[in-house]
Coordinates of C-alpha atoms and ligand atoms in Angstrom, one line a residue:
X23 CA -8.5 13.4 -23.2
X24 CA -6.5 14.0 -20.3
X25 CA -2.5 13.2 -21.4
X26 CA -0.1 14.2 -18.8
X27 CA 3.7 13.7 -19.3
X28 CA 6.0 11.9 -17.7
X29 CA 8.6 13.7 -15.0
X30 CA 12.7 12.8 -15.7
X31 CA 15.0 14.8 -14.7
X32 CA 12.6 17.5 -13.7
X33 CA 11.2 18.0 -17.2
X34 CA 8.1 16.7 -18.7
X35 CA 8.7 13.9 -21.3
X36 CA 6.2 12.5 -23.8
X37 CA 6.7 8.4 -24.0
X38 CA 8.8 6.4 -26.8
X39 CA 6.9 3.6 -26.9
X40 CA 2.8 3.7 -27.3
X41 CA 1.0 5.0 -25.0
X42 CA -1.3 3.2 -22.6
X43 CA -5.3 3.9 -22.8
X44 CA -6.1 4.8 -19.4
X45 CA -10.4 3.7 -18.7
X46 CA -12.9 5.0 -16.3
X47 CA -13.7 1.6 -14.8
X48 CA -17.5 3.4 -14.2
X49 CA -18.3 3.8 -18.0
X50 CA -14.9 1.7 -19.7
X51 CA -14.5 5.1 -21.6
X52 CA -11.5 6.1 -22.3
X53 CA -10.6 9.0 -20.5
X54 CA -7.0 9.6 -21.2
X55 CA -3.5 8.2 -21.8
X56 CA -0.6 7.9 -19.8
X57 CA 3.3 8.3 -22.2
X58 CA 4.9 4.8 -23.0
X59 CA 8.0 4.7 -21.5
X60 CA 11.2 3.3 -23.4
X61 CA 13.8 1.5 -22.1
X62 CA 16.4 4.1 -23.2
X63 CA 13.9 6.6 -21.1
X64 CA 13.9 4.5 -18.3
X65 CA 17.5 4.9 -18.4
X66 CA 17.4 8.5 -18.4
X67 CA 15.3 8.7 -15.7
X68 CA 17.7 6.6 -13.4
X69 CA 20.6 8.6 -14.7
X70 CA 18.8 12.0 -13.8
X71 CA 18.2 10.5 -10.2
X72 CA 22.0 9.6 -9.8
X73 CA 22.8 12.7 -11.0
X74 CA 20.6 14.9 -8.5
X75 CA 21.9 12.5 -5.7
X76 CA 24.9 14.1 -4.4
X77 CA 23.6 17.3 -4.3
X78 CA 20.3 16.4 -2.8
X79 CA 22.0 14.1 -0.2
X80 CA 24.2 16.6 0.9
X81 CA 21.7 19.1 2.0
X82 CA 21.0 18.5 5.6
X83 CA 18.2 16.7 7.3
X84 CA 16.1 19.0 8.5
X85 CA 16.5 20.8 5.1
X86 CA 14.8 18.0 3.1
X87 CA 12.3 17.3 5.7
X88 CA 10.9 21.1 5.2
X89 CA 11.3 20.7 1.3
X90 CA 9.5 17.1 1.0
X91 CA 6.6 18.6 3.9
X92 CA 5.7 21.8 0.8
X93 CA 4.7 18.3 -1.3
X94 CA 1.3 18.3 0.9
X95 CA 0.3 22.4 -0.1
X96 CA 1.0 21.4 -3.5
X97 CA -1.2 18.5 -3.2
X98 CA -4.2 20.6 -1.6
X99 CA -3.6 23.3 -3.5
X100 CA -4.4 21.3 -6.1
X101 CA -7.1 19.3 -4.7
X102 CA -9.8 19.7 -7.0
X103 CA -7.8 18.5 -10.2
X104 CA -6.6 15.7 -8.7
X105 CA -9.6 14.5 -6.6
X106 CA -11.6 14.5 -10.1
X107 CA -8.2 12.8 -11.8
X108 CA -8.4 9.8 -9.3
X109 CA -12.1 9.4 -9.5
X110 CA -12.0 9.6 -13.0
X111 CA -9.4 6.8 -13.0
X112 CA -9.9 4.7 -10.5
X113 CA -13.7 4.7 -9.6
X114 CA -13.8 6.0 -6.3
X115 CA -16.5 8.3 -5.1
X116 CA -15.6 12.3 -5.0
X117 CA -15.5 11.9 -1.5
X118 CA -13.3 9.0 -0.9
X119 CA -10.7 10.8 -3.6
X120 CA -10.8 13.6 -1.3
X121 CA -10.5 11.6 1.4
X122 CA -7.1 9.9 -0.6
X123 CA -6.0 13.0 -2.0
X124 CA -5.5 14.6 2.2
X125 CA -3.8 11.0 2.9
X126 CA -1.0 11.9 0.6
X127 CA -1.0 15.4 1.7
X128 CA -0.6 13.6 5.6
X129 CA 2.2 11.7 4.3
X130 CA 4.3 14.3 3.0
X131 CA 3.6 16.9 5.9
X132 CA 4.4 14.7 8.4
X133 CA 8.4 13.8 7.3
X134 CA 8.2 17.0 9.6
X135 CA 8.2 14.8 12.6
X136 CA 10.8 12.7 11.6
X137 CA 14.2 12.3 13.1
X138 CA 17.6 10.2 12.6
X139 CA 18.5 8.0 15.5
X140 CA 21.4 9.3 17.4
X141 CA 23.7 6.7 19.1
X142 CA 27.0 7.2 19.9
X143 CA 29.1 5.2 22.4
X144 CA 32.8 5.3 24.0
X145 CA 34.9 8.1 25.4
X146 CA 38.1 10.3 23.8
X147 CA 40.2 7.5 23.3
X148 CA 37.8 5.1 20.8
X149 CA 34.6 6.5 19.9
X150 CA 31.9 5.3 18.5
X151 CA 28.8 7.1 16.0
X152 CA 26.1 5.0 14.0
X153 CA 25.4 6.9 10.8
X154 CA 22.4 6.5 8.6
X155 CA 23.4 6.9 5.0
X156 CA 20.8 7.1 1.9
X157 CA 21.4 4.5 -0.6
X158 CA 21.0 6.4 -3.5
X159 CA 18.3 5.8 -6.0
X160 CA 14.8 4.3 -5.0
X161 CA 12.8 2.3 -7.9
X162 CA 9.3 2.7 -6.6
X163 CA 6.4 0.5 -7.7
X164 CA 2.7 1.2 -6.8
X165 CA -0.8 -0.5 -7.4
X166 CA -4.3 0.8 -8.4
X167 CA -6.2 1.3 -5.5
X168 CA -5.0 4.4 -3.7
X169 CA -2.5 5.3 -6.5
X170 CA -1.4 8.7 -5.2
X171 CA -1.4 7.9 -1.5
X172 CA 0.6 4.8 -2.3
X173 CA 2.9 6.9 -4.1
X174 CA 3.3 9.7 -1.0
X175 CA 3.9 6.6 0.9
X176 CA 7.1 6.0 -1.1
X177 CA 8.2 9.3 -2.1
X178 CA 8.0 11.4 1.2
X179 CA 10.6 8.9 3.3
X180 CA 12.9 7.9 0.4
X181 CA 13.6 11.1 -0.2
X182 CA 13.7 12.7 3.1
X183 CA 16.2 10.1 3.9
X184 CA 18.0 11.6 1.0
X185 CA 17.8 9.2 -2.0
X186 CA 15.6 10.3 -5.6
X187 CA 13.1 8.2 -7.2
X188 CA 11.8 6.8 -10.0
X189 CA 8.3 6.0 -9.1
X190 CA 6.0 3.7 -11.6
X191 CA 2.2 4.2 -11.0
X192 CA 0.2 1.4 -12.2
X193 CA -1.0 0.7 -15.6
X194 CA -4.5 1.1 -15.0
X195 CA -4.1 4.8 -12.9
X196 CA -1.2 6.6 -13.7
X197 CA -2.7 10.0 -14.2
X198 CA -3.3 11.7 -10.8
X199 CA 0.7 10.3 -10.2
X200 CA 1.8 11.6 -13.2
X201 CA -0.3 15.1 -12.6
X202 CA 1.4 15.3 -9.4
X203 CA 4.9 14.4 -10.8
X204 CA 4.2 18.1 -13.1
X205 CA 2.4 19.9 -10.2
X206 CA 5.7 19.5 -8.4
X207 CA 8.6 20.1 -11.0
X208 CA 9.3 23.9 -8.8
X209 CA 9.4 22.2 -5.6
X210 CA 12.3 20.1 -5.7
X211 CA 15.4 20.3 -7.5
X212 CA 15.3 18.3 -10.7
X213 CA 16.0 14.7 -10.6
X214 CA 14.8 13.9 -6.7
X215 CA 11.4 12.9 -7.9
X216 CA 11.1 11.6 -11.4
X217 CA 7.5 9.7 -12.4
X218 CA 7.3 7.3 -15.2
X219 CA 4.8 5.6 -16.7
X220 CA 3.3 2.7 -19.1
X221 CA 2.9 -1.2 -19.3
X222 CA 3.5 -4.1 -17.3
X223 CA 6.7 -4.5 -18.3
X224 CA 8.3 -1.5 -16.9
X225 CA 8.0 -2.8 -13.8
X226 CA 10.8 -5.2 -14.5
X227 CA 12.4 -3.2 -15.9
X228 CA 13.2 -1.3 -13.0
X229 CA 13.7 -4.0 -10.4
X230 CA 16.8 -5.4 -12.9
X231 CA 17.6 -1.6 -13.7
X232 CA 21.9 -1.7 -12.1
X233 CA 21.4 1.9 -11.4
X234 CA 18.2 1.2 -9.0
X235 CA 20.2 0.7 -4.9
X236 CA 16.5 -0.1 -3.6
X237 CA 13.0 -1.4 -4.8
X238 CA 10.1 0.1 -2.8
X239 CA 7.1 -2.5 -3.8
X240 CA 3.7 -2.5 -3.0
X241 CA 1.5 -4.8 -4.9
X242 CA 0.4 -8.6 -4.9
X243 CA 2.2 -11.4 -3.3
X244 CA 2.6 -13.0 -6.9
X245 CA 4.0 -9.9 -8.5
X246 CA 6.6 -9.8 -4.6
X247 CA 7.5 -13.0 -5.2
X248 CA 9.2 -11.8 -9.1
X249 CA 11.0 -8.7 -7.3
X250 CA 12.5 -10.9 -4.4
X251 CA 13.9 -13.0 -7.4
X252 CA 15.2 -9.9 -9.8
X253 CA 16.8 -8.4 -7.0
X254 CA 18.7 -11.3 -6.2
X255 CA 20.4 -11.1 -9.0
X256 CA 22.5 -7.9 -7.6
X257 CA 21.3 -8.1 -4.2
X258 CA 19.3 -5.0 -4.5
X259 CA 18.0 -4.1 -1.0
X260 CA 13.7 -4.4 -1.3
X261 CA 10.5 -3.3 1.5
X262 CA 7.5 -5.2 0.2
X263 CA 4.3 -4.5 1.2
X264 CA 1.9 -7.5 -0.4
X265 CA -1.5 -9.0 -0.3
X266 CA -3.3 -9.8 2.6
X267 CA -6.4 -12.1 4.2
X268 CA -7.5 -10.5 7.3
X269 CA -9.5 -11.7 9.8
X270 CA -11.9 -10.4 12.1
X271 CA -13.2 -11.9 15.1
X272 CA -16.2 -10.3 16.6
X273 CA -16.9 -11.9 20.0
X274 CA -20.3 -12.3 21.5
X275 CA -20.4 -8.9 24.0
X276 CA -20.2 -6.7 21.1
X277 CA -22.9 -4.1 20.4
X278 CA -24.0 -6.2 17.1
X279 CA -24.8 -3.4 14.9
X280 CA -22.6 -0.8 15.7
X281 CA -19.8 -3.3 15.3
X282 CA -21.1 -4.2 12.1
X283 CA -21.4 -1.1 10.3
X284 CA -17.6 -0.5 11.4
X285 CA -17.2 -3.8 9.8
X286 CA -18.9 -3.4 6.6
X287 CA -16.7 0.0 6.1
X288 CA -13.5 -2.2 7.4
X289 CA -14.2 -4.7 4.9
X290 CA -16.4 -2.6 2.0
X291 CA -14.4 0.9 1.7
X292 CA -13.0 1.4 -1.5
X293 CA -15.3 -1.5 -2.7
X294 CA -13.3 -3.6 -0.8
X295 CA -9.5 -2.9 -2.8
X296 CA -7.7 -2.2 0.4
X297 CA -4.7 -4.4 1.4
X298 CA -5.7 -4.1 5.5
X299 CA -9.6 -4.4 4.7
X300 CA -11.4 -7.2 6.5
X301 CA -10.9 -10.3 4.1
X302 CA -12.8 -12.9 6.6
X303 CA -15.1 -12.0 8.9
X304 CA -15.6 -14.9 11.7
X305 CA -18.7 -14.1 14.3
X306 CA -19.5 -16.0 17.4
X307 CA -22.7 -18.1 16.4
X308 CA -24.8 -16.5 19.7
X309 CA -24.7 -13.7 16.9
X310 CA -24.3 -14.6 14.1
X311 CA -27.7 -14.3 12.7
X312 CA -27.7 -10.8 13.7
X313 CA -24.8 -10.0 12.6
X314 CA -25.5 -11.0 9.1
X315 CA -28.7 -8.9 8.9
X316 CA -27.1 -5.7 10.1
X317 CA -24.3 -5.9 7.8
X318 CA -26.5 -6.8 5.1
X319 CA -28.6 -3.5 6.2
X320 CA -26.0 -1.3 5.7
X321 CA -24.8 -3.3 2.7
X322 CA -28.3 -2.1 1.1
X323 CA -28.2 1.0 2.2
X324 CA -25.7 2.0 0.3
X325 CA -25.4 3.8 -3.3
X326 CA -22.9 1.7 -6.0
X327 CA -22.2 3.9 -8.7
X328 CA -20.2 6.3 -10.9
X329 CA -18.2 8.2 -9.0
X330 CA -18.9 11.2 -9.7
X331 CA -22.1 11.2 -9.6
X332 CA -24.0 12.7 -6.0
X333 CA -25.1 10.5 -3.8
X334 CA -22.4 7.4 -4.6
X335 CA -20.4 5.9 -1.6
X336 CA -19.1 2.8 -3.4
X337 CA -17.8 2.5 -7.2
X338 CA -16.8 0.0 -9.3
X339 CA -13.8 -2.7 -9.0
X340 CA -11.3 -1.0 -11.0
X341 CA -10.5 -3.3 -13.9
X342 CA -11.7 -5.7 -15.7
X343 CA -9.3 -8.4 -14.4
X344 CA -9.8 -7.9 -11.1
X345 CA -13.6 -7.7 -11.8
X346 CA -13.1 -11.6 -13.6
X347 CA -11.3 -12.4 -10.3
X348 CA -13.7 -11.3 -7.8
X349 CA -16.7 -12.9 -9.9
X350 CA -15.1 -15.7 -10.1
X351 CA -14.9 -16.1 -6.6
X352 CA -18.2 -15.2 -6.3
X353 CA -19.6 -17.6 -8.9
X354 CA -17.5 -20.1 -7.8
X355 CA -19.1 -20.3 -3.7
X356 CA -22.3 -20.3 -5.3
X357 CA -21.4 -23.0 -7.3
X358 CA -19.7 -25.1 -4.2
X359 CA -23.7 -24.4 -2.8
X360 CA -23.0 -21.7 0.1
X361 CA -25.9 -18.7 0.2
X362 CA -24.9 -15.5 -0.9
X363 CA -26.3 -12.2 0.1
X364 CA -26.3 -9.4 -2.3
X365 CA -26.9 -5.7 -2.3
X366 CA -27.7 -3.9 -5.2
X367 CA -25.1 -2.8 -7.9
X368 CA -25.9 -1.2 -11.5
X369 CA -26.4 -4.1 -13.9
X370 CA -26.6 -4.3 -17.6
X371 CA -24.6 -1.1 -18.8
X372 CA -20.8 -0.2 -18.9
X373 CA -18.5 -0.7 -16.0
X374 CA -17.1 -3.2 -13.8
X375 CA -20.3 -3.0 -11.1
X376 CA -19.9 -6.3 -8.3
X377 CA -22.6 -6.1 -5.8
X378 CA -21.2 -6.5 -2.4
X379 CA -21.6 -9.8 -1.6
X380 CA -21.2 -11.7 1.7
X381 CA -20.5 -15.5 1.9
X382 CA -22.7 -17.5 4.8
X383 CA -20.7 -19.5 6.6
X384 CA -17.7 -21.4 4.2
X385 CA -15.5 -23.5 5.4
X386 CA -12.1 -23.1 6.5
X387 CA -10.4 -24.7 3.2
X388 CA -12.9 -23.2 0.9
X389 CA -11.5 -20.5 -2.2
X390 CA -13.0 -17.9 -0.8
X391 CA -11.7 -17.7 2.6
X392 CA -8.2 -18.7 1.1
X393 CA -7.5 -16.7 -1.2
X394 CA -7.7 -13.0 -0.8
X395 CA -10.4 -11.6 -3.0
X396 CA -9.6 -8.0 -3.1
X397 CA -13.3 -6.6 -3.9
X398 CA -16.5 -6.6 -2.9
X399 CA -17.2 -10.2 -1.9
X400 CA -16.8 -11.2 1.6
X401 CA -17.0 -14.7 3.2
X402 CA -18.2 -14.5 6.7
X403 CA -18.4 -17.4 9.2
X404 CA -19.1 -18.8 12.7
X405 CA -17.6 -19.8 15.5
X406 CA -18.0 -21.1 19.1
X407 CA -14.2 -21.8 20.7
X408 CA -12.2 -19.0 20.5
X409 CA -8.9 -21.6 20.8
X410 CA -10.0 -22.4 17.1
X411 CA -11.0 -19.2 16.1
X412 CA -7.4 -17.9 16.7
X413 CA -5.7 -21.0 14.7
X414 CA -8.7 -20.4 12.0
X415 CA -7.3 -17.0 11.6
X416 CA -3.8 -17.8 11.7
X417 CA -4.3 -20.6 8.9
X418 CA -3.7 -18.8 5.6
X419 CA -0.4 -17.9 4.3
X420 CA -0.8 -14.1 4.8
X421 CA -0.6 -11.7 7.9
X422 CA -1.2 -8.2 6.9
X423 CA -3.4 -6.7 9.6
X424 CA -6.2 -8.9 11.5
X425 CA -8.8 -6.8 14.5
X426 CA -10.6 -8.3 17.4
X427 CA -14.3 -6.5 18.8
X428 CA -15.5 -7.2 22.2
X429 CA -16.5 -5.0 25.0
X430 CA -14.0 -7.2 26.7
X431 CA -10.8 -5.0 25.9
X432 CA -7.9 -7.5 27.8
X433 CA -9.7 -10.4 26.7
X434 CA -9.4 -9.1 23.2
X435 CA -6.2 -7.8 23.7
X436 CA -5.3 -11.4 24.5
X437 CA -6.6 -12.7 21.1
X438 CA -4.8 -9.7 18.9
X439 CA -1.6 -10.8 20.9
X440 CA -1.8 -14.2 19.6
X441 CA -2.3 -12.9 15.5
X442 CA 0.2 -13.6 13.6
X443 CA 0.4 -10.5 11.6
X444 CA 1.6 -7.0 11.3
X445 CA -0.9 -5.4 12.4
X446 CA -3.0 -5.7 14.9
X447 CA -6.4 -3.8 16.2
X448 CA -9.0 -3.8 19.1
X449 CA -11.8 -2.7 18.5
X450 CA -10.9 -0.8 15.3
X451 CA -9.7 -1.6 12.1
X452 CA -7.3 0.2 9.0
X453 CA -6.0 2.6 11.9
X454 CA -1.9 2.8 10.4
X455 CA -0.8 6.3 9.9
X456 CA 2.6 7.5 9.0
X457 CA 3.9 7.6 12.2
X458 CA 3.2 4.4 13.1
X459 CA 5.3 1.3 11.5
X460 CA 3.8 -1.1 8.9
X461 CA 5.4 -4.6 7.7
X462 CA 4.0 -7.6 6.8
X463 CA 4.0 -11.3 7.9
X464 CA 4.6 -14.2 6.6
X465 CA 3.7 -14.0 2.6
X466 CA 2.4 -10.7 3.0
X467 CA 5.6 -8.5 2.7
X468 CA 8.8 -8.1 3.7
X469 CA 10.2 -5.1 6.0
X470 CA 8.8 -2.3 7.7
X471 CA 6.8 1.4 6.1
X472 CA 5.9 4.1 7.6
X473 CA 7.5 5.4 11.0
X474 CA 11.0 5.9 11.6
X475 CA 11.8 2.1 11.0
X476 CA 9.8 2.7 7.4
X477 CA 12.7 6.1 7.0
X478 CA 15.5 3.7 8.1
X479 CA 14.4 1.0 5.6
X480 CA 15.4 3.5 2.5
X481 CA 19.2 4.5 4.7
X482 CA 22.4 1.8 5.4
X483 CA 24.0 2.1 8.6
X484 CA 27.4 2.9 9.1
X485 CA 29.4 2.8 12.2
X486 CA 32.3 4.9 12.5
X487 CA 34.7 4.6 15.0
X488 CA 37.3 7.4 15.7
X489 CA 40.8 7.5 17.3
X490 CA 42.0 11.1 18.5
X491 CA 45.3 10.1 16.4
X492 CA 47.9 7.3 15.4
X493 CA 50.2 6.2 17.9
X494 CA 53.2 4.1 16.5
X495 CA 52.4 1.4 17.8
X496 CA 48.8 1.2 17.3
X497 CA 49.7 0.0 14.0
X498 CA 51.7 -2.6 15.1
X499 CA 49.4 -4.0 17.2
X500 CA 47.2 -4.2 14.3
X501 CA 49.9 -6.1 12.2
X502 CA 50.5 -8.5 15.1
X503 CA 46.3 -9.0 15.6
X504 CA 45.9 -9.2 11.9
X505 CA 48.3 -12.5 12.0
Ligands
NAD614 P1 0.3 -6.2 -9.0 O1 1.3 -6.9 -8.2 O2 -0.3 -6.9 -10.2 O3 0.8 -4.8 -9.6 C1 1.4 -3.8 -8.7 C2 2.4 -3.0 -9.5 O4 3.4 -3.9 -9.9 C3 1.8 -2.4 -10.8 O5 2.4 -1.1 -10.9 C4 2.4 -3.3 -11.9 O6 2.5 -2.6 -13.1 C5 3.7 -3.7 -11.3 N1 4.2 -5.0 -11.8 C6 3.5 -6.0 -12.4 N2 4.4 -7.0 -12.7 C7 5.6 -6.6 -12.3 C8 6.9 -7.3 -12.2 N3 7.1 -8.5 -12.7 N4 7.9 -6.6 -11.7 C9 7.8 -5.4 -11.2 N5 6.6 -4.7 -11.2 C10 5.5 -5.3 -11.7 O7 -0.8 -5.8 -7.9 P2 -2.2 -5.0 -8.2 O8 -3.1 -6.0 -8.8 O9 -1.9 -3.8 -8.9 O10 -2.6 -4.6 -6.7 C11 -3.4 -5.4 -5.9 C12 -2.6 -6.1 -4.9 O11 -1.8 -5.2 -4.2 C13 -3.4 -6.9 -3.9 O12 -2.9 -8.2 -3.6 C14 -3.2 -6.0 -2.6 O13 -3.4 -6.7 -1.4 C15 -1.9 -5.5 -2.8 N6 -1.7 -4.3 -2.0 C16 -0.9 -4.3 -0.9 C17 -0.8 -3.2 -0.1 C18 0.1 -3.2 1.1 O14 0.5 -2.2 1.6 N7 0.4 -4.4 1.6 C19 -1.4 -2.0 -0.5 C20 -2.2 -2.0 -1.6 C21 -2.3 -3.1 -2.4

């Protein structure tokens, strides 16, 4: 049984309330449990964050950037623990752990790169200086597909920009966060980073918490919608980063199956739980056929399995709700009478096994090309006009990411310009690192990640203005411009 505690106040804290069963969504055994936390603990871990702020704030800059950058040795250092924890719990091959577990180590080392704005205007006699000021404590809320890069995502800018946090992993995988949250108790003083964990209904609890200045969400559009109305309610400042539908549009010049096998991993990775995966594949009809037969190639050539087991490049959807809601899709297009292809998945034992699944050809209006499936299941359709191929992929509520793949690059180029969404690729999909700035359009978040627009989103501006001294009648003039 693997129990880590929680983090608060840089001291490990076993939960008030029961403690949540934490599976391995490969064999639904139960591999651990992550502490219940109280309300009262809750509390105390906003407190110790309020209390570390002044300090931590104060220290300059470049100070915290070094201190936040020694999160990513920590991390490798202990690589080997934590690539098993996240396997364990979330289903992910060893190698796609690994390949998490040096994302979050990216994220942190690179606050090194970071700077503050500097803009200053005027002369001796009325100057001007824009100051970006921490707000104080982040509440930070993650999902369950790349728990402890999600986390790094959050933690390294909020507090480099010199706020602490009170993270929440989900439910479902708290245990790498919460190992990491222990791993790191020596690196920063205590209080920066504090890492709680239990139900659902934490979550809430820290979006109404009064002593939270900013909520740091990333998670469905459903679950957004909630925060954007908790926060209301003290006009807590909030970055959402929500669900998304993206399309691809592969145009007719491509090489057909190189394209596809960058497709099926821009659509298939992590079994498909990736918020910038491929969600709706549309491929000119010249070929189309093709297409479908190379992506189903690789499709079978791959190995679905436990994790941790040699040999495995895909696991299993990690739990059983989301499992429900991606069969459902499934069951559902086969029921409105469009062809599936499968590949094979372990059937008949333990663990939440969907074989990927592609969609031929639904139309525009259909479930599974509205909504966004978050698995394994992929609808992929045809077209001939690429005028209605752009407002196809323009017509869902969401714009996360969407790609365009031709040989063509300024004719594609022309198509990505005309996406609505966030982000935007040629030729390439899921390319985002923490340099570069992430947001979301329409339903599919609200403000900016990563970059130095993601660092300003966790600071308030203030602009000072400075007189060399008071002149007598400076004042009066004031008076007389105040009435
Ligand atoms: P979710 O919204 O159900 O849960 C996310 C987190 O929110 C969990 O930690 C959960 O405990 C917490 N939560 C649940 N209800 C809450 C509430 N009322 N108030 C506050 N917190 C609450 O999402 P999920 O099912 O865990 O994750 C899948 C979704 O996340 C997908 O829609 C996916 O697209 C999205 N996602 C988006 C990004 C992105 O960067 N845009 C990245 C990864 C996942």
């Amino acid at each position: 049984m693997i129990t880590p505690q929680m983090t608060i106040g840089g001291k490990g804290v076993a939960g008030q309330e029961a403690p949540v069963a934490v599976l391995n969504p490969a064999t639904e055994e139960i591999i651990g449990e992550a502490p219940g936390c109280s309300r009262e603990q809750l509390d105390e871990a906003v407190a110790a964050a309020r209390t570390a702020f002044p300090g931590w704030s104060a220290r300059p800059f470049d100070e915290r950037k070094k201190m936040v950058a020694a999160l990513a040795q920590a991390i490798t250092e202990n690589g080997e623990e934590l690539i098993r924890l996240l396997t364990l719990e979330q289903g992910k091959p060893l190698a796609a752990a690994e390949g998490e577990l040096q994302g979050a180590a990216y994220w942190a080392a690179a606050v090194e790169g970071f700077s503050l704005p500097q803009e200053a205007w005027g002369d001796d006699s009325r100057r001007v200086t824009i100051r970006h000021l921490p707000l104080g404590v982040v509440g930070a809320i993650v999902p369950w597909n790349y728990p402890l890069l999600t986390a790094l995502m959050k933690i390294a800018p909020a507090v480099t920009a010199g706020n602490c946090i009170v993270l929440k992993p989900a439910p479902t995988t708290p245990l790498a966060t919460l190992r990491f949250g222990e791993l790191i108790r020596d690196i920063l003083p205590a209080g920066v980073v504090n890492i709680v964990s239990g139900g659902d209904e934490v979550g809430p609890w820290i979006t109404a918490h009064p002593g939270v200045d900013k909520i740091s969400f990333t998670g469905s559009t459903v679950t957004g919608r909630r925060i954007m109305q908790s926060a209301a309610e003290r006009i807590t400042r909030f970055t959402l980063e929500l669900g998304g539908n993206d399309p691809a549009i592969v145009l007719s010049d491509v090489d057909v199956e190189a394209v596809a096998e960058k497709l099926f991993w821009g659509s298939m990775l992590n079994s498909g739980q990736i918020c910038v995966a491929a969600k709706r594949l549309y491929v000119h009809a010249d070929i189309f056929d093709a297409f479908l037969a190379a992506f189903m190639a690789v499709a079978r050539s791959q190995t679905m399995g436990n994790g941790v087991d040699a040999g495995v490049t895909l696991g299993p959807i990690q739990n059983r709700a989301q499992f429900e809601r991606v069969k459902r899709l499934a069951d559902n297009a086969r029921t409105a009478g469009y062809r599936l292809h499968q590949a094979e998945a372990p059937s008949g034992g333990a663990g939440f096994f969907f074989p990927i699944t592609v969609v031929e050809d639904p139309a525009d209006d259909a479930e599974i090309v509205q909504e966004e499936q978050f698995g394994p299941v992929l609808p992929v359709m045809r077209f001939t006009d690429v005028e209605d191929v752009i407002a196809r992929a323009n017509g869902t509520p969401y714009g996360l990411g969407g790609s365009v793949w031709s040989n063509d690059v300024e004719r594609a180029s022309a198509i990505a310009d005309r996406l609505d969404c966030a982000a935007s690729w040629v030729n390439t999909i899921m390319d985002a690192p923490p340099d570069q700035p992430m947001g979301g359009h329409k339903q599919s978040g609200f403000g900016v990640e990563n970059g130095q627009l993601g660092l300003l989103e966790y600071m308030s501006v203030q602009s000072r203005v400075t007189l060399p001294g008071v002149a007598a009648v400076a004042g009066a003039d004031l008076v007389a411009d105040a009435v």
